[in-house]
XYZ file of C-alpha atoms in Angstrom:
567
model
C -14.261 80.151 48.163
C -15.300 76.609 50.302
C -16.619 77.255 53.449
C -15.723 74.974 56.162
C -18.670 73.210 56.258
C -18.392 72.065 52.608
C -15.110 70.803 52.738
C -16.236 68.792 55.477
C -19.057 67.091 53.687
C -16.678 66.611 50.439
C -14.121 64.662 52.826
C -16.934 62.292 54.351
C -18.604 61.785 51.368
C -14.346 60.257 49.656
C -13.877 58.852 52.881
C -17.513 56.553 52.746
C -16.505 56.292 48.869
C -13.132 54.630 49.880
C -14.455 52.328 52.582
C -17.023 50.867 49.814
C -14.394 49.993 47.603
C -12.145 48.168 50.109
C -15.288 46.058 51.304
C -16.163 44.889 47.664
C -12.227 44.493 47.165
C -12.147 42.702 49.982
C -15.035 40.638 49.118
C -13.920 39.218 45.818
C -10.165 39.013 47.205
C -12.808 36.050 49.688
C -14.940 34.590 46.880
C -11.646 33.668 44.603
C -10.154 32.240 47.625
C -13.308 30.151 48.143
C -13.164 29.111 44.471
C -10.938 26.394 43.861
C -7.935 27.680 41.650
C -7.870 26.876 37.656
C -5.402 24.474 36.714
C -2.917 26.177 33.751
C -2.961 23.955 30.871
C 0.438 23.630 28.949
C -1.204 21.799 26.055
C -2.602 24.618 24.968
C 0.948 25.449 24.062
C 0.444 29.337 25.528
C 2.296 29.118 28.727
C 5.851 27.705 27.825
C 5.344 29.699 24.582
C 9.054 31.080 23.697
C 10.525 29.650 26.846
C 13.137 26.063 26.422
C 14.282 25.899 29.870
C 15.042 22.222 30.934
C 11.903 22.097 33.206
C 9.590 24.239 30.231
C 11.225 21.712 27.417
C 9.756 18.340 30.267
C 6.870 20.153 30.839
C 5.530 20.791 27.377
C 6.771 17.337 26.305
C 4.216 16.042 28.437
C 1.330 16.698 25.803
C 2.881 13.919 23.723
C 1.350 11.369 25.297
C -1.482 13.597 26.494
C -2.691 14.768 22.770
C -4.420 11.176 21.521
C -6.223 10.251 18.502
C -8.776 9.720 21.340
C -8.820 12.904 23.192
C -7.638 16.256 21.968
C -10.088 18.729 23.900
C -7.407 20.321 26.030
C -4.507 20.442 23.220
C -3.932 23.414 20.800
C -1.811 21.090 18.317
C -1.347 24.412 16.109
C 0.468 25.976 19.123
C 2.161 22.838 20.239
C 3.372 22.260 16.924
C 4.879 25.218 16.410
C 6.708 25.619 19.780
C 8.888 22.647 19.067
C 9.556 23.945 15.054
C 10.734 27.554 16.541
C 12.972 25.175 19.203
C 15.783 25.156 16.370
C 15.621 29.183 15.932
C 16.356 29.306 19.842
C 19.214 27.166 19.557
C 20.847 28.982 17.074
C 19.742 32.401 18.823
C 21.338 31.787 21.807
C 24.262 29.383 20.349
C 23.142 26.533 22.906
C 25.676 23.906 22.495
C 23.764 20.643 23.629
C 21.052 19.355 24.616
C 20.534 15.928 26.168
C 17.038 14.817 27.373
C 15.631 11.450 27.108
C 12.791 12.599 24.094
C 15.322 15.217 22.744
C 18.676 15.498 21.471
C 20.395 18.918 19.851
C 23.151 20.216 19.305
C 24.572 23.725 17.449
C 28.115 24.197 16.152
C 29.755 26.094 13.832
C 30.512 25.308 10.185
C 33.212 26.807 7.596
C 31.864 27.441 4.579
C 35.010 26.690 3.289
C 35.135 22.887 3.446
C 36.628 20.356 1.310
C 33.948 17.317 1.011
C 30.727 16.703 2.386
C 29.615 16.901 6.111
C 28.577 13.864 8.069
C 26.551 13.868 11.437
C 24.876 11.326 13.452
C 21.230 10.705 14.135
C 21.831 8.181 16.159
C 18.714 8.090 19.139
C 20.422 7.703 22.167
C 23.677 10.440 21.398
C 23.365 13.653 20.952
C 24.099 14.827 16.942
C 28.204 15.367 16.087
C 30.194 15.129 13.321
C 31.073 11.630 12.135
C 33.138 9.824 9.270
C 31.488 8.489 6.110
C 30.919 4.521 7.507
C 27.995 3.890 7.210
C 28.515 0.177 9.261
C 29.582 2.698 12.450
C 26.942 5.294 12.046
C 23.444 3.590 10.361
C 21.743 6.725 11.057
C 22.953 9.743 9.959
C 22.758 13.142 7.654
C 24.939 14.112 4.714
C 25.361 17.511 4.253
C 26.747 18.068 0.407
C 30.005 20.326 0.006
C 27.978 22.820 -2.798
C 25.484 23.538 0.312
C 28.748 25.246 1.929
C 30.228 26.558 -0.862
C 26.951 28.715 -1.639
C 27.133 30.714 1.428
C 30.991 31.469 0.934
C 30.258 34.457 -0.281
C 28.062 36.079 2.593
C 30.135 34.461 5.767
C 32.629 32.436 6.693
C 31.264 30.132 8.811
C 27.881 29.328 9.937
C 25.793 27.921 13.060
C 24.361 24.607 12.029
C 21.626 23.379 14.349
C 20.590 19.317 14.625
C 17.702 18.170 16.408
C 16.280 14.279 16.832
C 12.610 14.593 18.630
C 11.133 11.684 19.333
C 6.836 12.578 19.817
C 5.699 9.778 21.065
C 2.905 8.043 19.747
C 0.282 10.648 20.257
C -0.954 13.651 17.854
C 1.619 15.453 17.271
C 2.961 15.954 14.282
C 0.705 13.505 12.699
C -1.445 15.826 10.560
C -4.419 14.996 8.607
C -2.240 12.332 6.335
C -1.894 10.499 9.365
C -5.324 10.877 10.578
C -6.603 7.347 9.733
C -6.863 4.715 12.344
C -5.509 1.849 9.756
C -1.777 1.896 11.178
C -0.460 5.219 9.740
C 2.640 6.145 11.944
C 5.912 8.172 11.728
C 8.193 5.642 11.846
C 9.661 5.140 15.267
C 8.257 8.524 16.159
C 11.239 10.163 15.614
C 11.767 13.869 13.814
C 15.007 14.839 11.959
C 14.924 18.737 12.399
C 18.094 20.964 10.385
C 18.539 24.667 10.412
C 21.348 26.559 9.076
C 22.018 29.890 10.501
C 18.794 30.865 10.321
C 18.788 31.077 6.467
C 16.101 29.464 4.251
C 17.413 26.923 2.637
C 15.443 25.632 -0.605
C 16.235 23.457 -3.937
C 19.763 22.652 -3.320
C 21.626 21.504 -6.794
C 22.741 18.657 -4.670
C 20.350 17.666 -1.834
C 21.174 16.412 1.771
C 20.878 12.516 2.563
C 19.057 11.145 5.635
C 19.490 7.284 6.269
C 17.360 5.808 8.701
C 17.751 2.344 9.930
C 15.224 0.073 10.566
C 14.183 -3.570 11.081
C 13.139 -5.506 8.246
C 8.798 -3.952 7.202
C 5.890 -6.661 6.492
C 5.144 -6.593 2.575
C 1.963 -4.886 3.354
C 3.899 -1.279 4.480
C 4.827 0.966 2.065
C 8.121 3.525 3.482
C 7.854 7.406 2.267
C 10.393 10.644 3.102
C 8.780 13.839 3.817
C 9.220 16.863 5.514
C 6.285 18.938 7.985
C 5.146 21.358 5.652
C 3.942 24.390 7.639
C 1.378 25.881 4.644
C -0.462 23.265 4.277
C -4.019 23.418 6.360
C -4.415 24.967 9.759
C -1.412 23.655 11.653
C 0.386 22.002 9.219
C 0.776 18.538 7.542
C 3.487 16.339 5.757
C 4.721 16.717 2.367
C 7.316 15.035 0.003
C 7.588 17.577 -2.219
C 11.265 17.915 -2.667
C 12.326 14.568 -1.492
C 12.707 11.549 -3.149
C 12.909 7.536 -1.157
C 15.613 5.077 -1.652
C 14.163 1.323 0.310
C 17.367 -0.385 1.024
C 17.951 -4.054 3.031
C 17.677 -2.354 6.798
C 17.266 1.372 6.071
C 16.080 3.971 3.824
C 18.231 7.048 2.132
C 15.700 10.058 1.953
C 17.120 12.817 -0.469
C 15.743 16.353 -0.058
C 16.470 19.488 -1.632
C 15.807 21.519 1.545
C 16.399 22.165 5.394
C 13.190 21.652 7.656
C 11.934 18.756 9.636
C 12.184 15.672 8.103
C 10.676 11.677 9.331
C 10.075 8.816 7.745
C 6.201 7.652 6.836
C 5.407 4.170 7.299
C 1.853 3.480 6.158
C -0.006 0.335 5.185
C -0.571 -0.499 1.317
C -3.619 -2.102 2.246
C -5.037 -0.502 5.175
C -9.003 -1.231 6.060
C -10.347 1.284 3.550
C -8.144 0.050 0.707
C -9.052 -3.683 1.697
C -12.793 -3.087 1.634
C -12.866 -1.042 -1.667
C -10.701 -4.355 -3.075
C -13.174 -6.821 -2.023
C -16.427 -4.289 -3.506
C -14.640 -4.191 -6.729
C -13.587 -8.206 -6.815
C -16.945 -8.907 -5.429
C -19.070 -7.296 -7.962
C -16.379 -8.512 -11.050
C -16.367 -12.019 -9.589
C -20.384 -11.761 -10.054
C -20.506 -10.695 -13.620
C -17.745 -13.196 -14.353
C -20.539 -15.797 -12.686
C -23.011 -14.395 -14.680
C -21.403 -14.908 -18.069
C -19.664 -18.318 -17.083
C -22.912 -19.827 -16.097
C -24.145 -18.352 -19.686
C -20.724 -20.457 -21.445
C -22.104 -23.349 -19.563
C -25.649 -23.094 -20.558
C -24.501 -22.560 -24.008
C -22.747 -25.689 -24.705
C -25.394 -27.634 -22.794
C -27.956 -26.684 -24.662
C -26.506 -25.625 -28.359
C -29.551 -26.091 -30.545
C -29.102 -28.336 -33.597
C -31.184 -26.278 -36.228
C -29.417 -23.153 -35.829
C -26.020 -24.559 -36.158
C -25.931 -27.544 -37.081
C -22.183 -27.748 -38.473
C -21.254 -26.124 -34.708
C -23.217 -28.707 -33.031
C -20.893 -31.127 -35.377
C -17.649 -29.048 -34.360
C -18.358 -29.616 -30.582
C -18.486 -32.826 -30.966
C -15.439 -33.595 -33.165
C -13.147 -30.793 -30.956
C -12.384 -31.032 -27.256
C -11.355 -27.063 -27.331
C -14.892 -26.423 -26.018
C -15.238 -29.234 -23.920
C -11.454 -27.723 -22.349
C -13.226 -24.064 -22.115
C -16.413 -25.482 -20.136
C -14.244 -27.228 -17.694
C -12.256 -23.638 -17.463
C -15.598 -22.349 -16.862
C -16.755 -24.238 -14.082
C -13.942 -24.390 -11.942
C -13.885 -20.405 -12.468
C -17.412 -20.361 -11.656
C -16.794 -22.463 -8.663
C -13.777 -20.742 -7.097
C -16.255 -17.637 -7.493
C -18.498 -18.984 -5.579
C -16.167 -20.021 -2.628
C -14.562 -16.472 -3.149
C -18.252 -15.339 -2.007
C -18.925 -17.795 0.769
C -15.529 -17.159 2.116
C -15.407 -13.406 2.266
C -19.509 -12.953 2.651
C -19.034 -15.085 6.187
C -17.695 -13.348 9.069
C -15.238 -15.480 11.601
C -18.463 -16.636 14.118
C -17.712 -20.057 12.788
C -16.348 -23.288 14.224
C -12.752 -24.089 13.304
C -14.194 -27.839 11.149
C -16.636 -25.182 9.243
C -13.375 -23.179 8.217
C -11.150 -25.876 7.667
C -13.186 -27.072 4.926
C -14.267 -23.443 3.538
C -10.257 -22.848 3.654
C -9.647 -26.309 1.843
C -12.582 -26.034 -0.788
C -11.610 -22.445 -2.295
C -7.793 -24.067 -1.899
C -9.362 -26.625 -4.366
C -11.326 -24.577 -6.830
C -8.161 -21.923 -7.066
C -5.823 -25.030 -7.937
C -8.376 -26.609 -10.253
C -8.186 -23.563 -11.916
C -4.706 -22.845 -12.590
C -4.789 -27.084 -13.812
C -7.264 -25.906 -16.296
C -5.510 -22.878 -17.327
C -2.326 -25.304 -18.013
C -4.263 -27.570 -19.879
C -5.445 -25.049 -22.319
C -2.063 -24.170 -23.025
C -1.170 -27.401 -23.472
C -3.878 -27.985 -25.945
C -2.787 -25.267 -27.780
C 0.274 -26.631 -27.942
C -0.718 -29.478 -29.959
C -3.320 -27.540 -32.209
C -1.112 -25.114 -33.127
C 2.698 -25.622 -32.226
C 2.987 -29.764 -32.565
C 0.405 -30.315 -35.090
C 1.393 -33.781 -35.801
C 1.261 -36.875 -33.790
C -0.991 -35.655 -31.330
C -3.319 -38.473 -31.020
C -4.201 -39.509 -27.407
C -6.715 -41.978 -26.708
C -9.461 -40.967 -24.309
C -7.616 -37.349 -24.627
C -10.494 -35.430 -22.873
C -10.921 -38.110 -19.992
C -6.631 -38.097 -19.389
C -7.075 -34.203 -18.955
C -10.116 -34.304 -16.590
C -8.243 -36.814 -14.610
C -5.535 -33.897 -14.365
C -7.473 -30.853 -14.389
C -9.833 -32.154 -11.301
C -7.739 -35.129 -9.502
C -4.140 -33.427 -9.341
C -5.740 -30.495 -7.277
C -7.730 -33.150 -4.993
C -4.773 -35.150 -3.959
C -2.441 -31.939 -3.608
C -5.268 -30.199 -1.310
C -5.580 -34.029 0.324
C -2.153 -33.736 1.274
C -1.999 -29.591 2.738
C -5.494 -30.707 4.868
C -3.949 -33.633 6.150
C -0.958 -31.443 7.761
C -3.887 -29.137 9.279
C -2.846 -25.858 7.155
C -5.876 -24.939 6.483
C -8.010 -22.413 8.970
C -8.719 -18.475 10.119
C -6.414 -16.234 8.019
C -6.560 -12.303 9.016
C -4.960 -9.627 7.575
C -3.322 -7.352 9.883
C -1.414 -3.759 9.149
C 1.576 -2.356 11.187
C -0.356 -1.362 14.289
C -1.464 -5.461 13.861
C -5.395 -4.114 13.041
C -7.291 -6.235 11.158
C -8.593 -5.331 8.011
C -9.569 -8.611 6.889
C -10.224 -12.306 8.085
C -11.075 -15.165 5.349
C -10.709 -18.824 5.773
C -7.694 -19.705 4.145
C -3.941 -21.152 5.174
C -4.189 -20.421 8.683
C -1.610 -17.849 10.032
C 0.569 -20.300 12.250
C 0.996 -22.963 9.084
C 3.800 -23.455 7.783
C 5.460 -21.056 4.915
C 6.348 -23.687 2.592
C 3.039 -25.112 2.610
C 1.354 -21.802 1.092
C 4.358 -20.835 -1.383
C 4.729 -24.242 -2.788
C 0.954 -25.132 -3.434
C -0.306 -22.013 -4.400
C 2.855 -19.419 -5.344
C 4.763 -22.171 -7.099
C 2.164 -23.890 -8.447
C 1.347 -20.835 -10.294
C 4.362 -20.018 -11.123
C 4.579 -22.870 -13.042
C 1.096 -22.358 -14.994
C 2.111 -18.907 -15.638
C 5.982 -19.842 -17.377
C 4.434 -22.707 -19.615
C 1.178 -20.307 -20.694
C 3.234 -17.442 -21.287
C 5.914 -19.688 -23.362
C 3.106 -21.341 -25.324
C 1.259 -18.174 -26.013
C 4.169 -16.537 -26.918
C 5.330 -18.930 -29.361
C 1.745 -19.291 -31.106
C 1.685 -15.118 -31.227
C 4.943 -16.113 -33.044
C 3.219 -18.092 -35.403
C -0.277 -15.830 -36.190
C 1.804 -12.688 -36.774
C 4.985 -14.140 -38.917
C 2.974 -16.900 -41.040
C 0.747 -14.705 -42.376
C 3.165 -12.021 -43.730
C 5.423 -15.111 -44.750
C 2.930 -16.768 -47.017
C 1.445 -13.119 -48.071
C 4.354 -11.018 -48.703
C 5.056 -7.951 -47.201
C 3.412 -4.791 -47.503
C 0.526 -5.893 -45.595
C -1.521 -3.509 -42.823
C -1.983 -4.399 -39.362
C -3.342 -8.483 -38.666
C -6.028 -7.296 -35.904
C -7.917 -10.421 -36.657
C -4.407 -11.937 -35.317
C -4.246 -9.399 -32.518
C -7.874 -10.383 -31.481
C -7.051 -13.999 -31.578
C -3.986 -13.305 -29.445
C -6.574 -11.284 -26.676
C -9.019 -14.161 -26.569
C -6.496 -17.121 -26.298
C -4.699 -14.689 -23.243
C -7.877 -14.929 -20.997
C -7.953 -19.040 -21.708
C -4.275 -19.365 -20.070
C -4.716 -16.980 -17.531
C -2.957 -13.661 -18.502
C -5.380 -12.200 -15.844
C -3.837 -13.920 -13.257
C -0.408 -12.639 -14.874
C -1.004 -8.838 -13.518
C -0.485 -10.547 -9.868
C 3.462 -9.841 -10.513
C 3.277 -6.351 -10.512
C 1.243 -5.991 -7.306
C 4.741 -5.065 -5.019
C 4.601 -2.144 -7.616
C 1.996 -0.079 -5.824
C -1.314 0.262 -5.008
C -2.401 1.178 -8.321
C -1.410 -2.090 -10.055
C -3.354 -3.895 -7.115
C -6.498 -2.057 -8.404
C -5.802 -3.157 -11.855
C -5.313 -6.933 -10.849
C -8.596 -6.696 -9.035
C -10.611 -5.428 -11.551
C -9.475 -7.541 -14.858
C -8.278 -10.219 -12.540
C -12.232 -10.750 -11.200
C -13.352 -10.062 -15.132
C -11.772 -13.333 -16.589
C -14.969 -14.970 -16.948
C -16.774 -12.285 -18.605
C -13.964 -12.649 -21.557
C -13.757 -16.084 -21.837
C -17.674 -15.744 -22.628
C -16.783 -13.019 -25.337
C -14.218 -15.845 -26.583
C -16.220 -18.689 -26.494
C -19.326 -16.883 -28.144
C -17.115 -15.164 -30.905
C -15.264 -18.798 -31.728
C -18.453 -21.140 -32.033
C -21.171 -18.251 -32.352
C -19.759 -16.627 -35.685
C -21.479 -14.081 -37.469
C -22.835 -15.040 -40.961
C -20.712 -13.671 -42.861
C -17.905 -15.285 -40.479
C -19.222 -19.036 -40.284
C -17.486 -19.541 -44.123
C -13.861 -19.399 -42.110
C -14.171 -19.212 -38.518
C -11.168 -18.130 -36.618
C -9.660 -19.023 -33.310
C -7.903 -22.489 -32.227
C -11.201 -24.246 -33.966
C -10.649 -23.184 -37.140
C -11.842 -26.180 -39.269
C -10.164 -25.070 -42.393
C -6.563 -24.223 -40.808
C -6.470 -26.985 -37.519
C -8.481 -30.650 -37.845
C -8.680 -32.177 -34.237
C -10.319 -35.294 -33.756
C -11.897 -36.192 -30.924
C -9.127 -38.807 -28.634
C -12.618 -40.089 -26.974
């Protein structure tokens, strides 16, 4: 049993215990106060987490603009990002009807299952989603909900809560994702997201998928449009995917078809952004060299054909103007190489008279080129189509007078209107990837599609008809004259390869470019190879092997085609 005493002692000793531990309480209650308070950052996505209030829906909007390419420290994108895709769960949780705020619209209604045709409703920006007729004139942007989507759930429920929702990010780093990481002009179009929930039920590869239209203003050639859909397993926090989804490109809109519900946008994204431009000009720069290379080898070749080795070649070049045709080919190849080099190898720290004439002098060279690519279908015409009657006096001098004056006086005339200057080639977000001295942006259309697209154009029908027709004539004669049973002519098909790269079949593969990216690659690569095959051509038709020289082949064969020299 305590004594007196003792008790006493145990009560002082809690009291002094007690009085401690309200001076250090009281002492940190003074050093927060002194210590200026913590903002709470809602880009961190933490604080508004689960909460869509009108003031917690403004305030967590506000990291739109916030989260930049430029600065992300204080954003959680993973937790942002996934705030606004559990928005849609919400609505259809607590059966909101509508919701109306300047970077949101939604709305949640219910559906019979039982329904007779397919389900319109409007994306339109400024209204809030509702159910709409089919015209499309009245309602550009819109979603079609297919009938068999209903029908599928007829046996589980009657009707169902359908939730819309148009979000419109912003252009900051939001749902961007690591596809969209690039700074060459990558963007959701219009920064607007399509999201579309169906009573909470996932909804995946639909026999018949959903339509969304978007509308849109006419794109520059150099974008490319894609549908997709935020794919939440893919990476960290997500990225964009078009598995599922397929892209129709109409006049003023695109129809994106998708075999699921999620959030859906529209890519736009530059066919030839910086990176794709660069790798272009590495690959035509180091072709266009090896086609130098073995151009200035053609050239040196004829020059310099030595008499005691071959002799009755020697006598060929002189009675044929075929070669003297393939030289001139040569050169102004070789030349429009060369400006290709000078033009891209200079930067745009020039005066506007030093790229005026750079512009006008690769103008030259490209025309003098397609000239010379006409003229050897043209002579191939007469060796092998016409035949007779072909006799032109001063033949070679007529076609010089062509190949080299025509392009002079045309170029003469697109200087004197001042076309010619600083071109630059810019991607949506108008970033340059690429400045050359060419037609200078602010000339005139007609001007660049008349001397260089249809100027080509023609070239390209006349060398295709000609080559076609003498194809005509290597691969029917033959068999004619033979009888059939014959294997394959690859001595023809050969002949047919080395006469393509004379009239420019090359240049050809420019046609297919709007294709894709792909067939941009393969226009760059055999495109910037042209010279290296006309060498293989020229070397193979007047450099023979022995057991060849008895009855060469090619357009100078002396025992099938005699052409005497018009000189």
């Amino acid at each position: 049993m305590m004594t007196p005493r003792v008790l006493g002692v145990l009560l002082l000793s809690r009291l002094l215990l007690w009085a401690s531990g309200m001076e250090y309480s009281s002492n940190k209650q003074e050093q927060a106060r002194r210590q200026p308070e913590q903002p709470r950052n809602v880009c961190l996505g933490l604080i508004n987490k689960g909460q869509y209030e009108s003031f917690h829906l403004e305030n967590t909007a506000s990291c739109f603009t916030k989260c930049t390419q430029s600065g992300n420290e204080g954003c959680n994108l993973e937790n942002l990002q996934r705030y606004w895709l559990e928005f849609e769960h919400h609505l259809l949780e607590s059966q909101s009807g509508i919701v109306n705020m300047s970077f949101l619209k939604a709305a949640v209604q219910n559906v019979s299952t039982n329904v007779s045709e397919d389900l319109f409703f409007s994306l339109t920006p400024s209204q809030v989603p509702g159910q709409v007729t089919e015209d499309e004139r009245e309602h550009p942007d819109r979603v079609r909900l297919p009938r068999s989507l209903f029908e599928s759930l007829q046996s589980n429920r009657s009707e169902v809560l359908l939730a819309i929702t148009v979000l419109d990010t912003s252009p900051g780093n939001l749902f961007k994702g690591p596809q969209l990481s690039l700074e060459d002009g990558s963007r959701v179009l219009n920064n607007r997201l399509v999201g579309l929930s169906l009573g909470g039920i996932s909804v995946s590869r639909l026999a018949e998928p959903l339509e969304i239209t978007f509308s849109h203003q006419h794109l520059p050639s150099n974008m490319s449009l894609s549908c997709v859909f935020w794919d939440v397993t893919k990476g960290s926090a997500g990225d964009w995917s078009s598995t599922g989804c397929s892209t129709e490109l109409r006049a003023k809109r695109t129809v994106c078809r998708c075999d699921h519900l999620t959030f859906f946008a529209l890519l736009l994204k530059p066919i030839l952004d910086r990176a794709t431009v660069q790798f272009l000009v590495r690959i035509s720069q180091a072709g266009c060299g090896a086609s130098m290379i073995f151009l200035a080898f053609t050239i040196v070749l004829y020059a310099v054909l030595s008499p005691s080795h071959c002799r009755f070649y020697r006598q060929r070049f002189k009675s044929e103007d075929a070669p003297k045709i393939h030289v001139a080919l040569s050169m102004s190849l070789f030349l429009l190489n060369l400006a290709f080099f000078v033009s891209v190898g200079h930067g745009p720290e020039q005066s506007d008279a030093t790229c005026w004439v750079r512009g006008a002098v690769f103008h030259y060279f490209l025309l003098c080129t397609f000239t010379w690519m006409g003229l050897e279908a043209f002579h191939l015409y007469l060796l092998v189509i016409k035949v007779f009657n072909t006799y032109f006096g001063h033949y070679f001098l007529k076609l010089s007078l062509v190949g080299w004056g025509l392009p002079a006086l045309i170029v003469f005339g697109t200087g004197s209107a001042g076309s010619y200057g600083l071109y630059a080639i810019r991607d949506e977000s108008d970033v340059t990837t690429l400045e050359l001295c060419w037609f200078r942006e602010k000339a005139t259309a007609s001007a660049l599609y008349t001397t260089v697209h249809g100027y080509f154009l023609v070239t390209f029908l006349f060398g295709a008809v000609v080559l076609g027709l003498v194809a005509w004539k290597i691969f029917t004669l033959p068999s004619a004259t033979a009888g059939k049973g014959q294997g394959p002519n690859w001595k023809g098909v050969f002949t047919v390869l080395g006469l393509s790269s004379l009239v420019g079949v090359t240049w050809w593969l420019a046609i297919l470019t709007p294709l894709g990216r792909s067939t941009i690659y393969v226009f760059a690569v055999f495109n910037s190879l042209q010279g290296v095959f006309i060498f293989c051509w020229f070397t193979t038709l007047y450099f023979p092997s022995r057991s060849a020289r008895a009855s060469s082949s090619g357009t100078g064969r002396a025992d099938q085609v005699h052409t005497m020299s018009h000189e």
